[in-house]
Coordinates of N, CA and C in Angstrom, one line a residue:
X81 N -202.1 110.2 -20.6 CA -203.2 109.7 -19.8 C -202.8 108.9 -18.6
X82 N -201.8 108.3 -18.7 CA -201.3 107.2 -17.6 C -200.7 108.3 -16.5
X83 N -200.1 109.3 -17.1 CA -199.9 110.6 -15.9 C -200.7 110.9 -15.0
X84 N -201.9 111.1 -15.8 CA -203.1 112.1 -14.7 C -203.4 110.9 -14.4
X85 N -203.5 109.7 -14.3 CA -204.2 108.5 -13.6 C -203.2 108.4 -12.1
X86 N -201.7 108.5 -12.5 CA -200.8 108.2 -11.7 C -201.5 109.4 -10.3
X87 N -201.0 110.6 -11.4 CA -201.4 111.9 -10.5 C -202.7 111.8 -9.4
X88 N -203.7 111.6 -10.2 CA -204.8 111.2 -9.0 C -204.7 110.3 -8.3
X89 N -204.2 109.6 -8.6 CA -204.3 108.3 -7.2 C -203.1 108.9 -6.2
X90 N -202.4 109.7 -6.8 CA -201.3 110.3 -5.9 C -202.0 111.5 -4.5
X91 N -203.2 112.2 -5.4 CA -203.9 112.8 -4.7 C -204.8 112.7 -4.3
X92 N -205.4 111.3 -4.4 CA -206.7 110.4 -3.1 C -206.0 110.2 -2.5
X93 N -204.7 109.5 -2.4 CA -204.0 108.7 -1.1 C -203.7 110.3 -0.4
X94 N -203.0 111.2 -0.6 CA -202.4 112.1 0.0 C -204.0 112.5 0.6
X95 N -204.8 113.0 0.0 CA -206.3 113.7 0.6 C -207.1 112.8 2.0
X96 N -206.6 111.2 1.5 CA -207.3 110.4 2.7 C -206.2 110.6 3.7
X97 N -205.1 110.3 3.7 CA -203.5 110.1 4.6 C -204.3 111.6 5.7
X98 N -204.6 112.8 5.4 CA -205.0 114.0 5.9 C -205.9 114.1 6.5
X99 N -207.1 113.6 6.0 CA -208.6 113.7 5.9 C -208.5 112.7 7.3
X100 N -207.9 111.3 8.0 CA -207.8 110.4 9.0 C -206.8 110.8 9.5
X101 N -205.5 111.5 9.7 CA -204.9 112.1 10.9 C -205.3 112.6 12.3
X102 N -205.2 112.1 13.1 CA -205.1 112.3 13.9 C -204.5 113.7 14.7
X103 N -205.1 115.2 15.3 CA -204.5 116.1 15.3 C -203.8 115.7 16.7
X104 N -202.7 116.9 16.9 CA -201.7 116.4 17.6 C -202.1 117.7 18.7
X105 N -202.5 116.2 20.3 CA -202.8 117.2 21.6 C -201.8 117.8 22.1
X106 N -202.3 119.2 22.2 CA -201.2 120.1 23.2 C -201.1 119.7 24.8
X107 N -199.7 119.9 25.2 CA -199.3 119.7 26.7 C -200.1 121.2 27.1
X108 N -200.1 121.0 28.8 CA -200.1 122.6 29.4 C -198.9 123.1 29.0
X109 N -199.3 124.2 29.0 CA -197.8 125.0 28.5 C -197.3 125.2 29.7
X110 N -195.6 125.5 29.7 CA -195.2 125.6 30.7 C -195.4 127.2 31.5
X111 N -195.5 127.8 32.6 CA -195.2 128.3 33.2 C -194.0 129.8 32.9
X112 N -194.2 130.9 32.9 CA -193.3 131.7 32.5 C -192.6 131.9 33.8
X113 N -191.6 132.6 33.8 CA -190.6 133.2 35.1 C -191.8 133.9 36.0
X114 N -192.2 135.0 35.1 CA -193.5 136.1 36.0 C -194.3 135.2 37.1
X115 N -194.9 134.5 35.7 CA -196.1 133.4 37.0 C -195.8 132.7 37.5
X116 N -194.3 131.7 37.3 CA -193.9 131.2 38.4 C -193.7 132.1 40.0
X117 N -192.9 132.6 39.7 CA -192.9 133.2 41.1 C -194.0 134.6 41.8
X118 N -195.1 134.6 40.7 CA -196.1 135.1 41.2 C -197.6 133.8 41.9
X119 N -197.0 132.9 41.2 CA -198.0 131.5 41.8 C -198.0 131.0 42.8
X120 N -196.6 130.8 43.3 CA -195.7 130.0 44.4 C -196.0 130.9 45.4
X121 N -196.5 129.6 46.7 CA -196.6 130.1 47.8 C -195.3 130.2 48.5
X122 N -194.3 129.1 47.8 CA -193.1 129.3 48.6 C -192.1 129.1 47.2
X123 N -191.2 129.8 47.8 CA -189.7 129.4 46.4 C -188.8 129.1 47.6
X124 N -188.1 128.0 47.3 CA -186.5 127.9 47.9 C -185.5 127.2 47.3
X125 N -184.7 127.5 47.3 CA -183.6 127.0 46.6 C -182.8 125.9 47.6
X126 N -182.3 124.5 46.9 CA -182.2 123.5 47.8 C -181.4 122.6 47.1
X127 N -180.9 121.2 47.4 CA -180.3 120.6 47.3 C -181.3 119.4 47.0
X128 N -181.1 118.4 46.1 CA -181.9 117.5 46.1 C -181.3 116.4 46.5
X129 N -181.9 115.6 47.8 CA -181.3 114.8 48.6 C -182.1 113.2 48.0
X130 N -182.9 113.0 48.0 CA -183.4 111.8 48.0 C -185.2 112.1 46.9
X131 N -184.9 111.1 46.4 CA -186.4 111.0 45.3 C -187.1 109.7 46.0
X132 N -188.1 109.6 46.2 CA -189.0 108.2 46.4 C -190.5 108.1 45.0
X133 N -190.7 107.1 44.7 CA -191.5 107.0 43.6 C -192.8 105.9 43.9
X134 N -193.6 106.2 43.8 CA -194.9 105.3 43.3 C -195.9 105.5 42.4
X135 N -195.9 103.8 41.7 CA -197.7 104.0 41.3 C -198.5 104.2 41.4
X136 N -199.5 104.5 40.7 CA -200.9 104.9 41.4 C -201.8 104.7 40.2
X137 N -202.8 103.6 40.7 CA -203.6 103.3 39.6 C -204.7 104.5 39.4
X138 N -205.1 105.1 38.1 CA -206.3 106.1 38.2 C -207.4 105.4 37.0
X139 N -208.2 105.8 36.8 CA -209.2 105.5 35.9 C -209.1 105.3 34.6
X140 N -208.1 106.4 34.2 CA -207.4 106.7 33.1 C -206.3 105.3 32.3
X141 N -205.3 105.4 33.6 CA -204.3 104.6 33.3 C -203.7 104.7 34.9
X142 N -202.5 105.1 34.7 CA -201.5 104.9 35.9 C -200.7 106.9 36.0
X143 N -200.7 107.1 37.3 CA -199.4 108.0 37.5 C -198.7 107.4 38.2
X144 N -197.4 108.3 38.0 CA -196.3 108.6 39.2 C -195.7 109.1 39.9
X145 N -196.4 109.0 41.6 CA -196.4 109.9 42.3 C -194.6 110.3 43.2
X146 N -194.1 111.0 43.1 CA -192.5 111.5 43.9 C -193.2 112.5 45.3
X147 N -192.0 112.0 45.7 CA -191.4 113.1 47.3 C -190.4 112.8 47.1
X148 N -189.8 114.5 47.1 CA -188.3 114.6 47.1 C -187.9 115.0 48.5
X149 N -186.9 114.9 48.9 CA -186.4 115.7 50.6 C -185.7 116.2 49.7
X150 N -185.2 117.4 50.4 CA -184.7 118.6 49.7 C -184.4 119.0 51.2
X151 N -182.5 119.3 50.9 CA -182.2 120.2 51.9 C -182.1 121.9 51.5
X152 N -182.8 122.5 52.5 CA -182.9 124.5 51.9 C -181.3 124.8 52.2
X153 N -181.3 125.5 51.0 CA -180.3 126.5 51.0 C -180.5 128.2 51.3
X154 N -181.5 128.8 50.5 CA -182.2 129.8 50.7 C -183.5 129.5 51.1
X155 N -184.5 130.7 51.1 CA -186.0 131.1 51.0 C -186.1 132.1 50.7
X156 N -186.4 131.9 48.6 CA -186.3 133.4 48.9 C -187.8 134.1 48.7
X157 N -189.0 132.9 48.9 CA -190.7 133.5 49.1 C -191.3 132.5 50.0
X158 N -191.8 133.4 51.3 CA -192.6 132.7 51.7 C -193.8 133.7 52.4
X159 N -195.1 133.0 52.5 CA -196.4 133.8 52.9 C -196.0 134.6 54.5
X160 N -195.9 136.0 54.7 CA -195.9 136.7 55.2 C -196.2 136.7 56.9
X161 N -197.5 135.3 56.9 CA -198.5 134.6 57.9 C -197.7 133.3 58.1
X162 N -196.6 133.4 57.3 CA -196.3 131.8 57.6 C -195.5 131.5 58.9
X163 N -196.4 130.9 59.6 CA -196.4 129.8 60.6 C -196.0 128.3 60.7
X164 N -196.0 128.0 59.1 CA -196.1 126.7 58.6 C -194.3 126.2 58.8
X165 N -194.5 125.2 57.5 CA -193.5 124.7 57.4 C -191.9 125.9 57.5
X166 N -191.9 126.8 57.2 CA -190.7 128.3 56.8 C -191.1 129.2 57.4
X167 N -190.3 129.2 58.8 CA -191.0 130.3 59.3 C -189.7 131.5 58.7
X168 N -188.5 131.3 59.1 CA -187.7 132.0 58.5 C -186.6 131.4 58.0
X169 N -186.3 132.1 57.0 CA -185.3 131.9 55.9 C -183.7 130.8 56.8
X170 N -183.2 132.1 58.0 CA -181.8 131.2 58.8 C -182.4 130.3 59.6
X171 N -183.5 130.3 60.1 CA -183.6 129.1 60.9 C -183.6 127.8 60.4
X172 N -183.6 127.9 58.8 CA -183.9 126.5 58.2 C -183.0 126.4 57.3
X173 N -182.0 127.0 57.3 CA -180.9 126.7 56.5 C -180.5 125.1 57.1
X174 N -180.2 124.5 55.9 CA -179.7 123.1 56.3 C -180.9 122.1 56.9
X175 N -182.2 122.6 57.1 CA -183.4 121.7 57.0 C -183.6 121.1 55.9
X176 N -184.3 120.0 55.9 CA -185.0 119.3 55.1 C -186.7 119.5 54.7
X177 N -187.0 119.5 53.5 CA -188.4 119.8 53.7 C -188.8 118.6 52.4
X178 N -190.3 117.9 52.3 CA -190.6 117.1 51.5 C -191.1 117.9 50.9
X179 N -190.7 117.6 49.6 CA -191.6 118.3 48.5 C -192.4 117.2 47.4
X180 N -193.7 117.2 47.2 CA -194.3 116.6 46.4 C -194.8 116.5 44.8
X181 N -194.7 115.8 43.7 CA -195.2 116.4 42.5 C -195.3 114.5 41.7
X182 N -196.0 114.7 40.7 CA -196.6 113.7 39.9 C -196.2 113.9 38.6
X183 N -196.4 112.7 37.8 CA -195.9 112.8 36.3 C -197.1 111.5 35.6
X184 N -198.1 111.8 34.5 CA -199.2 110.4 33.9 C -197.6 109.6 33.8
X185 N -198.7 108.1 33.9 CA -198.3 107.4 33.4 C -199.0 106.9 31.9
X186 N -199.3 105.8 31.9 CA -199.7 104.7 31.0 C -201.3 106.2 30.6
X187 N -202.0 106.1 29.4 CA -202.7 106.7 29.5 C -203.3 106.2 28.0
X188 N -204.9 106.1 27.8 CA -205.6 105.3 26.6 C -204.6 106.8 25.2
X189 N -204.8 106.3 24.2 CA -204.7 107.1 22.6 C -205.8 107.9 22.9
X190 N -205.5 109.2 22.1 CA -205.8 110.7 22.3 C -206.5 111.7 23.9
X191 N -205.9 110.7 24.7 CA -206.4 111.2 26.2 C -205.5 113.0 26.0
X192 N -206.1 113.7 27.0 CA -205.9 115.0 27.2 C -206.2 115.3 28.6
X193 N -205.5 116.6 29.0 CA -205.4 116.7 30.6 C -204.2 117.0 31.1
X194 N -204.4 117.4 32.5 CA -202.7 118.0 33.3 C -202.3 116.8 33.2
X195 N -200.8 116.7 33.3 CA -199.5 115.6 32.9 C -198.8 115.8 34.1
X196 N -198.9 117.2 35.3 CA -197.8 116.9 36.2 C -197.1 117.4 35.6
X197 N -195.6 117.1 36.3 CA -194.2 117.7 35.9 C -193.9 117.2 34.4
X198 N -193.5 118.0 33.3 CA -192.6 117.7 32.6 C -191.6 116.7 33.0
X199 N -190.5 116.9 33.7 CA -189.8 116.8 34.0 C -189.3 116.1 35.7
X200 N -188.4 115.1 35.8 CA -188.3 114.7 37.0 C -187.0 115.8 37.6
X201 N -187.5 115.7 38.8 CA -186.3 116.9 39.9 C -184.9 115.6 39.8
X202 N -183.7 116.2 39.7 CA -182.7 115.5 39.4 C -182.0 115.1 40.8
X203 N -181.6 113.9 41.3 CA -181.2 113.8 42.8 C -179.7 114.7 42.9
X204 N -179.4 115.2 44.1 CA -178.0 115.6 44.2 C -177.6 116.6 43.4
X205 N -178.8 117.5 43.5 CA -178.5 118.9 42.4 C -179.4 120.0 43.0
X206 N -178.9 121.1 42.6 CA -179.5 122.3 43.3 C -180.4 122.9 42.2
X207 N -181.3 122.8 42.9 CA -182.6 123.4 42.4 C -182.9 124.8 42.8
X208 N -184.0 125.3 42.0 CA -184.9 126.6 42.8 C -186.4 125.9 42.3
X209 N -187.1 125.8 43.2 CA -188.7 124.8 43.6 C -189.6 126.2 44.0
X210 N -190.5 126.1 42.8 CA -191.5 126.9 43.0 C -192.9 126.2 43.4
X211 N -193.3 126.2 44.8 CA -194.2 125.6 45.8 C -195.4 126.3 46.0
X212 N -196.3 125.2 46.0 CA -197.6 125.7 46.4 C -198.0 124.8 47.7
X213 N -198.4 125.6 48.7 CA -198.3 124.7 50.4 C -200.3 124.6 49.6
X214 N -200.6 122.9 50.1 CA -201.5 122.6 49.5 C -202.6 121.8 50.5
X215 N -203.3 120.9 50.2 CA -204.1 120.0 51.1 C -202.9 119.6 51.9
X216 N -203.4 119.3 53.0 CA -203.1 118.9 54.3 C -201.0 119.6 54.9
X217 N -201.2 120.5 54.6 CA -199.5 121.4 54.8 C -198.8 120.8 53.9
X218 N -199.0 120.1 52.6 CA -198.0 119.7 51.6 C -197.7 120.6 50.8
X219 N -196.3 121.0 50.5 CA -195.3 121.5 49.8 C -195.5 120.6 48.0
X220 N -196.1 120.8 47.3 CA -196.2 120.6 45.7 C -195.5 121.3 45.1
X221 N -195.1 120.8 43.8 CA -194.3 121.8 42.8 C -195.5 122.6 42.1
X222 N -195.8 123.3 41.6 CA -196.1 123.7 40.2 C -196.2 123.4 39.3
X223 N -197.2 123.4 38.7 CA -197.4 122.7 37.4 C -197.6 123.4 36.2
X224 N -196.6 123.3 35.0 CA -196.1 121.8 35.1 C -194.9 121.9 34.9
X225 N -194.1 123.4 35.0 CA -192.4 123.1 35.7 C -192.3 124.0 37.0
X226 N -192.4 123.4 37.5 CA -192.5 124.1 38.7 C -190.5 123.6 39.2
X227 N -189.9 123.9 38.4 CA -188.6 123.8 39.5 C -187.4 123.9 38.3
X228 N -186.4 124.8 38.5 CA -185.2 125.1 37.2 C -184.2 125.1 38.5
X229 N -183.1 124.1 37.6 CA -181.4 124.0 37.8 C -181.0 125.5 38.9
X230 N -180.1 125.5 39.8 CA -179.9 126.7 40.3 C -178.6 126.8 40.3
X231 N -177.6 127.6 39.5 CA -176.8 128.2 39.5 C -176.0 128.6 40.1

């Protein structure tokens, strides 16, 4: 008798512990190879020269907004029309271009929503940055990996 007493109290606590969990929110998933470079208005492979970082208070909580300079090494996508920042691939070897992307900060218990980058772009390392030229001629990453190690 003192068994099945144990037993059930074993399986109220386990049934409430379940029954009050909290389910666990999914990230955006990342990005595949295809849609990355089917999404990107620009790809170039670069050098990461300099990171700068800010706060930014939002309603939510806080992000963190980056611009990275990035010196090009290649180009190897850019819009056809482009007049913009890449016009061609050799003329900008060894340019610099800002590239911009975000990461939440501080944010309330069970908030949901884009996050930005996974991941921070690493200084002093070569990247390939898959770009979307955006409001006002800004170069943004992808979200939400918009940029893999380059080889």
């Amino acid at each position: 008798m003192v068994w099945i007493m144990i037993l059930i109290g074993i399986f109220v606590v386990l049934v409430s512990l379940f029954a009050t969990a909290t389910p666990v929110q999914a990230a955006i998933p990342p990005l595949n190879s295809t849609d990355s470079h089917a999404d990107a208005t620009h790809i170039i492979i670069g050098t990461v020269k300099t990171i700068s970082q800010q706060e930014v208070s939002t309603e939510e909580g806080n992000n963190y907004e980056f611009v990275a300079t990035v010196e090009i090494i290649q180009v190897e996508k850019q819009p056809l029309h482009s007049a913009d920042l890449i016009e061609t691939a050799d003329r900008h070897l060894g340019d610099t271009v800002e590239v911009h992307y975000w990461q939440t900060g501080k944010r309330p218990f069970g908030w949901t929503g884009p996050q930005g980058q996974n991941a921070k772009l690493p200084p002093n390392t070569q990247v390939r940055l898959f770009l979307r030229l955006g409001v006002n001629d800004r170069l943004s990453l992808l979200e939400p990996n918009g940029w893999e190690i380059y080889e």
